[in-house]
PDB file of C-alpha atoms in Angstrom:
ATOM      1  CA  UNK A   1       7.834  -7.964  33.374  1.00 35.00           C
ATOM      2  CA  UNK A   2       7.142  -6.944  29.817  1.00 38.00           C
ATOM      3  CA  UNK A   3       8.395  -3.622  29.019  1.00 39.00           C
ATOM      4  CA  UNK A   4       5.089  -1.863  28.431  1.00 40.00           C
ATOM      5  CA  UNK A   5       1.727  -2.306  26.831  1.00 41.00           C
ATOM      6  CA  UNK A   6       0.010  -0.603  23.841  1.00 45.00           C
ATOM      7  CA  UNK A   7      -3.538  -1.633  23.056  1.00 46.00           C
ATOM      8  CA  UNK A   8      -3.714   0.650  20.020  1.00 44.00           C
ATOM      9  CA  UNK A   9      -0.463  -0.476  18.238  1.00 51.00           C
ATOM     10  CA  UNK A  10      -1.248  -2.776  15.302  1.00 50.00           C
ATOM     11  CA  UNK A  11      -4.969  -1.639  15.665  1.00 55.00           C
ATOM     12  CA  UNK A  12      -7.931  -1.887  13.412  1.00 54.00           C
ATOM     13  CA  UNK A  13      -6.059  -0.732  10.294  1.00 44.00           C
ATOM     14  CA  UNK A  14      -3.776  -3.737  10.544  1.00 55.00           C
ATOM     15  CA  UNK A  15      -6.579  -6.355  11.146  1.00 60.00           C
ATOM     16  CA  UNK A  16      -7.551  -6.631   7.546  1.00 70.00           C
ATOM     17  CA  UNK A  17      -7.627 -10.276   6.150  1.00 82.00           C
ATOM     18  CA  UNK A  18      -8.591 -11.815   2.931  1.00 86.00           C
ATOM     19  CA  UNK A  19     -10.576 -14.418   4.764  1.00 89.00           C
ATOM     20  CA  UNK A  20     -11.024 -12.908   8.296  1.00 93.00           C
ATOM     21  CA  UNK A  21     -12.071 -15.383  10.953  1.00 95.00           C
ATOM     22  CA  UNK A  22     -15.173 -14.261  12.876  1.00 94.00           C
ATOM     23  CA  UNK A  23     -15.020 -12.518  16.217  1.00 93.00           C
ATOM     24  CA  UNK A  24     -13.009  -9.809  17.891  1.00 93.00           C
ATOM     25  CA  UNK A  25      -9.566 -10.379  19.507  1.00 95.00           C
ATOM     26  CA  UNK A  26      -9.739 -10.197  23.186  1.00 96.00           C
ATOM     27  CA  UNK A  27      -6.029  -9.787  23.957  1.00 97.00           C
ATOM     28  CA  UNK A  28      -3.599  -6.937  23.946  1.00 96.00           C
ATOM     29  CA  UNK A  29      -0.315  -5.837  22.418  1.00 96.00           C
ATOM     30  CA  UNK A  30       2.646  -5.782  24.704  1.00 97.00           C
ATOM     31  CA  UNK A  31       6.477  -5.444  24.199  1.00 97.00           C
ATOM     32  CA  UNK A  32       8.721  -8.397  24.704  1.00 98.00           C
ATOM     33  CA  UNK A  33      12.361  -7.909  23.646  1.00 97.00           C
ATOM     34  CA  UNK A  34      11.188  -4.680  22.019  1.00 97.00           C
ATOM     35  CA  UNK A  35       8.925  -6.747  19.763  1.00 97.00           C
ATOM     36  CA  UNK A  36       5.219  -6.003  19.481  1.00 97.00           C
ATOM     37  CA  UNK A  37       3.540  -9.136  20.687  1.00 98.00           C
ATOM     38  CA  UNK A  38      -0.157 -10.079  21.012  1.00 97.00           C
ATOM     39  CA  UNK A  39      -0.885 -11.674  24.348  1.00 98.00           C
ATOM     40  CA  UNK A  40      -3.921 -13.395  25.676  1.00 98.00           C
ATOM     41  CA  UNK A  41      -3.973 -14.575  29.354  1.00 98.00           C
ATOM     42  CA  UNK A  42      -5.052 -18.211  30.017  1.00 97.00           C
ATOM     43  CA  UNK A  43      -7.580 -18.895  32.768  1.00 97.00           C
ATOM     44  CA  UNK A  44      -6.023 -22.087  34.157  1.00 96.00           C
ATOM     45  CA  UNK A  45      -4.093 -21.044  37.204  1.00 93.00           C
ATOM     46  CA  UNK A  46      -2.580 -24.507  37.519  1.00 94.00           C
ATOM     47  CA  UNK A  47      -0.837 -24.130  34.062  1.00 95.00           C
ATOM     48  CA  UNK A  48       0.868 -20.683  34.896  1.00 94.00           C
ATOM     49  CA  UNK A  49       4.455 -20.832  33.525  1.00 96.00           C
ATOM     50  CA  UNK A  50       3.346 -23.008  30.741  1.00 98.00           C
ATOM     51  CA  UNK A  51       2.991 -20.920  27.595  1.00 98.00           C
ATOM     52  CA  UNK A  52       2.338 -21.227  23.904  1.00 98.00           C
ATOM     53  CA  UNK A  53       3.925 -19.088  21.172  1.00 98.00           C
ATOM     54  CA  UNK A  54       2.497 -18.828  17.684  1.00 98.00           C
ATOM     55  CA  UNK A  55       4.852 -18.028  14.909  1.00 98.00           C
ATOM     56  CA  UNK A  56       2.858 -16.774  11.983  1.00 98.00           C
ATOM     57  CA  UNK A  57       2.889 -17.168   8.226  1.00 97.00           C
ATOM     58  CA  UNK A  58       4.200 -14.437   6.020  1.00 96.00           C
ATOM     59  CA  UNK A  59       1.076 -12.367   6.507  1.00 95.00           C
ATOM     60  CA  UNK A  60       1.962 -11.564  10.064  1.00 95.00           C
ATOM     61  CA  UNK A  61       0.081 -10.272  13.185  1.00 95.00           C
ATOM     62  CA  UNK A  62      -3.232  -9.390  11.636  1.00 94.00           C
ATOM     63  CA  UNK A  63      -6.643 -10.516  12.810  1.00 95.00           C
ATOM     64  CA  UNK A  64      -6.469 -14.307  12.279  1.00 96.00           C
ATOM     65  CA  UNK A  65      -3.549 -15.118  14.341  1.00 97.00           C
ATOM     66  CA  UNK A  66      -5.074 -13.183  17.096  1.00 96.00           C
ATOM     67  CA  UNK A  67      -8.358 -15.111  16.942  1.00 96.00           C
ATOM     68  CA  UNK A  68      -6.388 -18.306  16.796  1.00 98.00           C
ATOM     69  CA  UNK A  69      -4.463 -17.289  19.997  1.00 98.00           C
ATOM     70  CA  UNK A  70      -7.601 -16.542  21.721  1.00 98.00           C
ATOM     71  CA  UNK A  71      -9.198 -19.967  20.791  1.00 98.00           C
ATOM     72  CA  UNK A  72      -5.966 -21.896  21.644  1.00 98.00           C
ATOM     73  CA  UNK A  73      -5.847 -20.124  25.034  1.00 98.00           C
ATOM     74  CA  UNK A  74      -9.397 -20.954  25.690  1.00 98.00           C
ATOM     75  CA  UNK A  75      -8.931 -24.668  24.853  1.00 98.00           C
ATOM     76  CA  UNK A  76      -5.551 -25.005  26.790  1.00 98.00           C
ATOM     77  CA  UNK A  77      -6.147 -22.568  29.641  1.00 98.00           C
ATOM     78  CA  UNK A  78      -2.563 -21.255  28.968  1.00 98.00           C
ATOM     79  CA  UNK A  79      -1.161 -17.795  28.091  1.00 98.00           C
ATOM     80  CA  UNK A  80      -0.508 -17.498  24.444  1.00 98.00           C
ATOM     81  CA  UNK A  81       1.850 -15.066  22.693  1.00 98.00           C
ATOM     82  CA  UNK A  82       2.194 -14.057  19.006  1.00 98.00           C
ATOM     83  CA  UNK A  83       5.231 -12.001  18.140  1.00 98.00           C
ATOM     84  CA  UNK A  84       5.347  -9.677  15.262  1.00 97.00           C
ATOM     85  CA  UNK A  85       8.419 -11.083  13.582  1.00 97.00           C
ATOM     86  CA  UNK A  86       8.301  -8.680  10.741  1.00 97.00           C
ATOM     87  CA  UNK A  87       8.040  -5.332  12.643  1.00 94.00           C
ATOM     88  CA  UNK A  88       4.875  -4.436  10.674  1.00 93.00           C
ATOM     89  CA  UNK A  89       6.396  -5.399   7.325  1.00 95.00           C
ATOM     90  CA  UNK A  90       4.186  -8.442   6.586  1.00 94.00           C
ATOM     91  CA  UNK A  91       2.783  -9.347   3.238  1.00 92.00           C
ATOM     92  CA  UNK A  92      -0.911  -8.485   2.579  1.00 89.00           C
ATOM     93  CA  UNK A  93      -3.127 -11.550   2.732  1.00 87.00           C
ATOM     94  CA  UNK A  94      -4.867 -10.196  -0.388  1.00 84.00           C
ATOM     95  CA  UNK A  95      -2.089 -12.165  -2.150  1.00 83.00           C
ATOM     96  CA  UNK A  96      -4.132 -15.148  -1.466  1.00 86.00           C
ATOM     97  CA  UNK A  97      -6.856 -13.957  -3.807  1.00 83.00           C
ATOM     98  CA  UNK A  98      -7.229 -16.629  -6.705  1.00 81.00           C
ATOM     99  CA  UNK A  99      -5.268 -19.231  -4.744  1.00 85.00           C
ATOM    100  CA  UNK A 100      -6.704 -22.747  -4.524  1.00 85.00           C
ATOM    101  CA  UNK A 101      -8.847 -23.379  -1.570  1.00 89.00           C
ATOM    102  CA  UNK A 102      -9.796 -27.000  -1.859  1.00 92.00           C
ATOM    103  CA  UNK A 103      -7.934 -30.010  -3.231  1.00 93.00           C
ATOM    104  CA  UNK A 104      -7.941 -30.311  -7.087  1.00 91.00           C
ATOM    105  CA  UNK A 105      -8.659 -26.664  -7.632  1.00 86.00           C
ATOM    106  CA  UNK A 106      -6.142 -24.952  -9.973  1.00 81.00           C
ATOM    107  CA  UNK A 107      -5.184 -21.288 -10.390  1.00 70.00           C
ATOM    108  CA  UNK A 108      -6.598 -19.560 -13.360  1.00 65.00           C
ATOM    109  CA  UNK A 109      -4.096 -18.468 -16.053  1.00 57.00           C
ATOM    110  CA  UNK A 110      -4.729 -14.854 -14.867  1.00 64.00           C
ATOM    111  CA  UNK A 111      -4.030 -15.661 -11.231  1.00 59.00           C
ATOM    112  CA  UNK A 112      -0.807 -17.412 -12.247  1.00 53.00           C
ATOM    113  CA  UNK A 113       0.382 -14.457 -14.165  1.00 53.00           C
ATOM    114  CA  UNK A 114      -0.551 -12.132 -11.223  1.00 62.00           C
ATOM    115  CA  UNK A 115       1.324 -14.371  -8.817  1.00 57.00           C
ATOM    116  CA  UNK A 116       4.513 -14.502 -11.039  1.00 54.00           C
ATOM    117  CA  UNK A 117       4.371 -10.625 -11.166  1.00 61.00           C
ATOM    118  CA  UNK A 118       4.142 -10.407  -7.420  1.00 62.00           C
ATOM    119  CA  UNK A 119       7.018 -12.728  -6.995  1.00 57.00           C
ATOM    120  CA  UNK A 120       9.271 -10.357  -8.773  1.00 64.00           C
ATOM    121  CA  UNK A 121       7.854  -7.059  -7.336  1.00 75.00           C
ATOM    122  CA  UNK A 122       6.736  -7.964  -3.872  1.00 84.00           C
ATOM    123  CA  UNK A 123       7.165 -11.472  -2.538  1.00 88.00           C
ATOM    124  CA  UNK A 124      10.755 -12.083  -3.663  1.00 90.00           C
ATOM    125  CA  UNK A 125      12.121  -8.853  -2.290  1.00 92.00           C
ATOM    126  CA  UNK A 126      10.077  -9.425   1.044  1.00 92.00           C
ATOM    127  CA  UNK A 127      11.714 -12.929   1.364  1.00 93.00           C
ATOM    128  CA  UNK A 128      15.132 -11.383   1.021  1.00 96.00           C
ATOM    129  CA  UNK A 129      14.311  -8.848   3.705  1.00 97.00           C
ATOM    130  CA  UNK A 130      13.087 -11.474   5.983  1.00 97.00           C
ATOM    131  CA  UNK A 131      15.593 -14.304   5.152  1.00 97.00           C
ATOM    132  CA  UNK A 132      16.644 -16.642   7.938  1.00 97.00           C
ATOM    133  CA  UNK A 133      19.791 -14.583   8.817  1.00 97.00           C
ATOM    134  CA  UNK A 134      17.417 -11.716   9.736  1.00 97.00           C
ATOM    135  CA  UNK A 135      14.491 -13.505  11.210  1.00 98.00           C
ATOM    136  CA  UNK A 136      16.253 -16.247  13.301  1.00 98.00           C
ATOM    137  CA  UNK A 137      17.981 -13.598  15.594  1.00 98.00           C
ATOM    138  CA  UNK A 138      14.522 -12.104  16.189  1.00 98.00           C
ATOM    139  CA  UNK A 139      13.030 -15.539  17.129  1.00 98.00           C
ATOM    140  CA  UNK A 140      15.927 -16.293  19.385  1.00 98.00           C
ATOM    141  CA  UNK A 141      15.737 -12.857  21.129  1.00 98.00           C
ATOM    142  CA  UNK A 142      12.038 -13.278  21.732  1.00 98.00           C
ATOM    143  CA  UNK A 143      12.302 -16.784  23.189  1.00 98.00           C
ATOM    144  CA  UNK A 144      15.330 -15.920  25.422  1.00 98.00           C
ATOM    145  CA  UNK A 145      13.591 -12.864  26.779  1.00 98.00           C
ATOM    146  CA  UNK A 146      10.121 -14.497  27.210  1.00 98.00           C
ATOM    147  CA  UNK A 147      11.317 -16.955  29.800  1.00 97.00           C
ATOM    148  CA  UNK A 148      12.690 -14.552  32.493  1.00 97.00           C
ATOM    149  CA  UNK A 149      10.407 -11.546  31.738  1.00 96.00           C
ATOM    150  CA  UNK A 150       7.071 -13.580  31.722  1.00 96.00           C
ATOM    151  CA  UNK A 151       8.172 -16.414  34.129  1.00 96.00           C
ATOM    152  CA  UNK A 152       7.788 -19.007  31.292  1.00 97.00           C
ATOM    153  CA  UNK A 153       9.045 -22.263  32.584  1.00 97.00           C
ATOM    154  CA  UNK A 154       7.813 -24.430  29.666  1.00 98.00           C
ATOM    155  CA  UNK A 155       7.258 -23.197  26.091  1.00 98.00           C
ATOM    156  CA  UNK A 156       5.386 -24.761  23.104  1.00 98.00           C
ATOM    157  CA  UNK A 157       6.319 -23.251  19.769  1.00 98.00           C
ATOM    158  CA  UNK A 158       3.679 -23.449  17.061  1.00 98.00           C
ATOM    159  CA  UNK A 159       4.621 -22.631  13.500  1.00 98.00           C
ATOM    160  CA  UNK A 160       2.435 -21.820  10.527  1.00 98.00           C
ATOM    161  CA  UNK A 161       4.006 -22.059   6.923  1.00 97.00           C
ATOM    162  CA  UNK A 162       6.756 -19.625   7.296  1.00 97.00           C
ATOM    163  CA  UNK A 163       6.754 -19.702  10.991  1.00 98.00           C
ATOM    164  CA  UNK A 164       6.976 -23.473  10.813  1.00 98.00           C
ATOM    165  CA  UNK A 165      10.595 -23.401   9.985  1.00 98.00           C
ATOM    166  CA  UNK A 166      11.269 -21.363  13.047  1.00 98.00           C
ATOM    167  CA  UNK A 167       9.133 -23.647  15.402  1.00 98.00           C
ATOM    168  CA  UNK A 168      11.244 -26.542  14.222  1.00 98.00           C
ATOM    169  CA  UNK A 169      14.588 -24.786  14.717  1.00 98.00           C
ATOM    170  CA  UNK A 170      13.294 -23.774  18.180  1.00 98.00           C
ATOM    171  CA  UNK A 171      12.687 -27.457  18.860  1.00 98.00           C
ATOM    172  CA  UNK A 172      16.079 -28.511  17.551  1.00 96.00           C
ATOM    173  CA  UNK A 173      19.606 -27.702  18.578  1.00 87.00           C
ATOM    174  CA  UNK A 174      18.627 -24.109  19.609  1.00 93.00           C
ATOM    175  CA  UNK A 175      16.794 -25.402  22.578  1.00 94.00           C
ATOM    176  CA  UNK A 176      14.290 -22.595  22.652  1.00 98.00           C
ATOM    177  CA  UNK A 177      11.128 -24.638  23.013  1.00 98.00           C
ATOM    178  CA  UNK A 178      10.137 -27.647  25.039  1.00 98.00           C
ATOM    179  CA  UNK A 179       7.693 -28.944  22.583  1.00 98.00           C
ATOM    180  CA  UNK A 180       6.464 -27.824  19.035  1.00 98.00           C
ATOM    181  CA  UNK A 181       3.498 -28.092  16.660  1.00 98.00           C
ATOM    182  CA  UNK A 182       3.830 -27.376  12.980  1.00 98.00           C
ATOM    183  CA  UNK A 183       0.812 -26.451  10.775  1.00 98.00           C
ATOM    184  CA  UNK A 184       1.428 -26.920   6.969  1.00 97.00           C
ATOM    185  CA  UNK A 185       5.127 -26.032   7.568  1.00 97.00           C
ATOM    186  CA  UNK A 186       7.120 -24.877   4.584  1.00 96.00           C
ATOM    187  CA  UNK A 187      10.771 -23.879   3.882  1.00 95.00           C
ATOM    188  CA  UNK A 188      11.979 -27.103   5.713  1.00 97.00           C
ATOM    189  CA  UNK A 189      13.977 -30.289   4.611  1.00 96.00           C
ATOM    190  CA  UNK A 190      14.559 -33.549   6.217  1.00 96.00           C
ATOM    191  CA  UNK A 191      17.588 -32.288   8.271  1.00 97.00           C
ATOM    192  CA  UNK A 192      15.194 -30.159  10.183  1.00 97.00           C
ATOM    193  CA  UNK A 193      13.226 -33.271  11.229  1.00 97.00           C
ATOM    194  CA  UNK A 194      16.343 -35.278  11.775  1.00 97.00           C
ATOM    195  CA  UNK A 195      17.525 -32.562  14.335  1.00 97.00           C
ATOM    196  CA  UNK A 196      14.292 -32.345  16.299  1.00 97.00           C
ATOM    197  CA  UNK A 197      14.844 -32.923  19.994  1.00 97.00           C
ATOM    198  CA  UNK A 198      11.493 -32.301  21.598  1.00 98.00           C
ATOM    199  CA  UNK A 199       7.936 -33.769  21.300  1.00 98.00           C
ATOM    200  CA  UNK A 200       6.473 -32.699  17.949  1.00 98.00           C
ATOM    201  CA  UNK A 201       3.053 -32.778  16.314  1.00 98.00           C
ATOM    202  CA  UNK A 202       2.183 -31.745  12.826  1.00 98.00           C
ATOM    203  CA  UNK A 203      -1.078 -30.798  10.986  1.00 98.00           C
ATOM    204  CA  UNK A 204      -1.039 -31.568   7.319  1.00 98.00           C
ATOM    205  CA  UNK A 205      -3.222 -30.459   4.442  1.00 98.00           C
ATOM    206  CA  UNK A 206      -4.675 -33.082   2.193  1.00 97.00           C
ATOM    207  CA  UNK A 207      -2.999 -31.348  -0.750  1.00 96.00           C
ATOM    208  CA  UNK A 208       0.045 -28.987  -0.134  1.00 95.00           C
ATOM    209  CA  UNK A 209       2.142 -27.617  -2.883  1.00 91.00           C
ATOM    210  CA  UNK A 210       4.854 -26.847  -0.402  1.00 92.00           C
ATOM    211  CA  UNK A 211       4.885 -30.183   1.274  1.00 95.00           C
ATOM    212  CA  UNK A 212       4.404 -33.273  -0.909  1.00 95.00           C
ATOM    213  CA  UNK A 213       2.801 -36.587   0.004  1.00 96.00           C
ATOM    214  CA  UNK A 214       6.277 -38.415  -0.494  1.00 97.00           C
ATOM    215  CA  UNK A 215       7.949 -35.934   1.769  1.00 97.00           C
ATOM    216  CA  UNK A 216       5.406 -36.370   4.524  1.00 97.00           C
ATOM    217  CA  UNK A 217       5.962 -40.166   4.250  1.00 97.00           C
ATOM    218  CA  UNK A 218       9.733 -39.589   4.569  1.00 97.00           C
ATOM    219  CA  UNK A 219       9.246 -37.327   7.697  1.00 97.00           C
ATOM    220  CA  UNK A 220       6.967 -39.918   9.295  1.00 96.00           C
ATOM    221  CA  UNK A 221       9.752 -42.420   8.858  1.00 96.00           C
ATOM    222  CA  UNK A 222      12.395 -40.110  10.240  1.00 97.00           C
ATOM    223  CA  UNK A 223      10.458 -39.373  13.414  1.00 96.00           C
ATOM    224  CA  UNK A 224       9.226 -42.980  13.937  1.00 96.00           C
ATOM    225  CA  UNK A 225      12.993 -43.842  14.428  1.00 95.00           C
ATOM    226  CA  UNK A 226      13.135 -41.241  17.271  1.00 94.00           C
ATOM    227  CA  UNK A 227      11.543 -43.635  19.714  1.00 91.00           C
ATOM    228  CA  UNK A 228      12.467 -41.229  22.757  1.00 94.00           C
ATOM    229  CA  UNK A 229      10.620 -38.214  21.185  1.00 96.00           C
ATOM    230  CA  UNK A 230       6.823 -38.357  20.999  1.00 97.00           C
ATOM    231  CA  UNK A 231       5.383 -37.428  17.651  1.00 97.00           C
ATOM    232  CA  UNK A 232       1.893 -37.157  16.102  1.00 97.00           C
ATOM    233  CA  UNK A 233       0.521 -36.494  12.668  1.00 97.00           C
ATOM    234  CA  UNK A 234      -2.849 -35.098  11.767  1.00 98.00           C
ATOM    235  CA  UNK A 235      -3.784 -35.239   8.061  1.00 98.00           C
ATOM    236  CA  UNK A 236      -6.915 -33.248   7.431  1.00 98.00           C
ATOM    237  CA  UNK A 237      -9.448 -33.962   4.593  1.00 96.00           C
ATOM    238  CA  UNK A 238     -10.656 -31.408   1.966  1.00 97.00           C
ATOM    239  CA  UNK A 239      -7.785 -28.953   2.753  1.00 98.00           C
ATOM    240  CA  UNK A 240      -4.926 -27.315   1.141  1.00 96.00           C
ATOM    241  CA  UNK A 241      -1.917 -25.346   2.330  1.00 96.00           C
ATOM    242  CA  UNK A 242      -2.971 -22.542   4.723  1.00 95.00           C
ATOM    243  CA  UNK A 243      -6.079 -24.216   6.356  1.00 97.00           C
ATOM    244  CA  UNK A 244      -4.853 -23.837   9.911  1.00 98.00           C
ATOM    245  CA  UNK A 245      -4.166 -20.080   9.530  1.00 97.00           C
ATOM    246  CA  UNK A 246      -6.254 -18.657   6.753  1.00 95.00           C
ATOM    247  CA  UNK A 247      -9.334 -20.806   6.453  1.00 96.00           C
ATOM    248  CA  UNK A 248     -12.498 -19.740   4.577  1.00 95.00           C
ATOM    249  CA  UNK A 249     -15.092 -19.301   7.222  1.00 96.00           C
ATOM    250  CA  UNK A 250     -17.844 -20.191   4.763  1.00 96.00           C
ATOM    251  CA  UNK A 251     -16.465 -23.637   4.072  1.00 97.00           C
ATOM    252  CA  UNK A 252     -17.540 -26.041   6.780  1.00 97.00           C
ATOM    253  CA  UNK A 253     -15.113 -28.734   5.791  1.00 98.00           C
ATOM    254  CA  UNK A 254     -12.096 -26.452   5.975  1.00 98.00           C
ATOM    255  CA  UNK A 255     -13.343 -24.907   9.294  1.00 98.00           C
ATOM    256  CA  UNK A 256     -13.606 -28.273  10.840  1.00 98.00           C
ATOM    257  CA  UNK A 257     -10.072 -28.935   9.960  1.00 98.00           C
ATOM    258  CA  UNK A 258      -9.161 -25.587  11.340  1.00 98.00           C
ATOM    259  CA  UNK A 259     -10.723 -26.616  14.653  1.00 98.00           C
ATOM    260  CA  UNK A 260      -8.837 -29.886  14.496  1.00 98.00           C
ATOM    261  CA  UNK A 261      -5.471 -28.053  14.189  1.00 98.00           C
ATOM    262  CA  UNK A 262      -6.426 -25.837  17.170  1.00 98.00           C
ATOM    263  CA  UNK A 263      -7.388 -28.889  19.233  1.00 98.00           C
ATOM    264  CA  UNK A 264      -4.187 -30.585  18.370  1.00 98.00           C
ATOM    265  CA  UNK A 265      -2.191 -27.481  19.573  1.00 98.00           C
ATOM    266  CA  UNK A 266      -4.034 -27.324  22.775  1.00 98.00           C
ATOM    267  CA  UNK A 267      -3.962 -31.040  23.615  1.00 98.00           C
ATOM    268  CA  UNK A 268      -0.235 -31.349  22.755  1.00 98.00           C
ATOM    269  CA  UNK A 269       0.511 -28.513  25.029  1.00 98.00           C
ATOM    270  CA  UNK A 270      -1.585 -30.036  27.830  1.00 98.00           C
ATOM    271  CA  UNK A 271       0.153 -33.418  27.329  1.00 98.00           C
ATOM    272  CA  UNK A 272       3.839 -32.281  26.855  1.00 98.00           C
ATOM    273  CA  UNK A 273       4.286 -28.968  28.736  1.00 97.00           C
TER     274      UNK A 273
END
């Protein structure tokens, strides 16, 4: 069993978002491997043992990933977990202010200067604190504890941006997940795709500064040669990096793509878990 629950931990003060999704999270915070984890129970009794783990972007376990977990659980009927990989030390999503939200949109000169300043004072030091040598052991500990403590027989890892790298590692030689989904993944190279060993689906933005069109084509070729591993690619229109985790609720095109990503996660789990 999980070693305790705490509904107040990571409460209202930590649910701030730059573009908050509507609704109120329905799950609770529990401890798994001493990691604060958002948990929402699925309602499909025939799917017990099959679980989905969401690995967040750099903005951590705030409101949006919890709302996404609730929606994915509702669509799949499965239990969904969202571990806090940063122990409360996530970047604030206010860093997204001034970032492009639709294809073709450019940052203003002021926004570019502000971002450069944050790289030196905030983002850069954060990336060092949460480098792979620090984060990967946390991910491994979580997955290895999840199976026996929560009777998880089959696991789908879903990674967003920063978390996409760890979903791919989980689906590679580490053998932590049985299937994966990546949503606008970043920090990856072609070797990560060459090393995939489980069914993998990916949701891409129309325009992504962290994942070029040419790299996407290369990735598709790599996975097409892995005939024994099912793969699927969803390219969404009218979107930029971040659409699946930090969409603007006032933009119907982006919200439609956000729903597509959630549908992909749920359907991939129902097909391959």
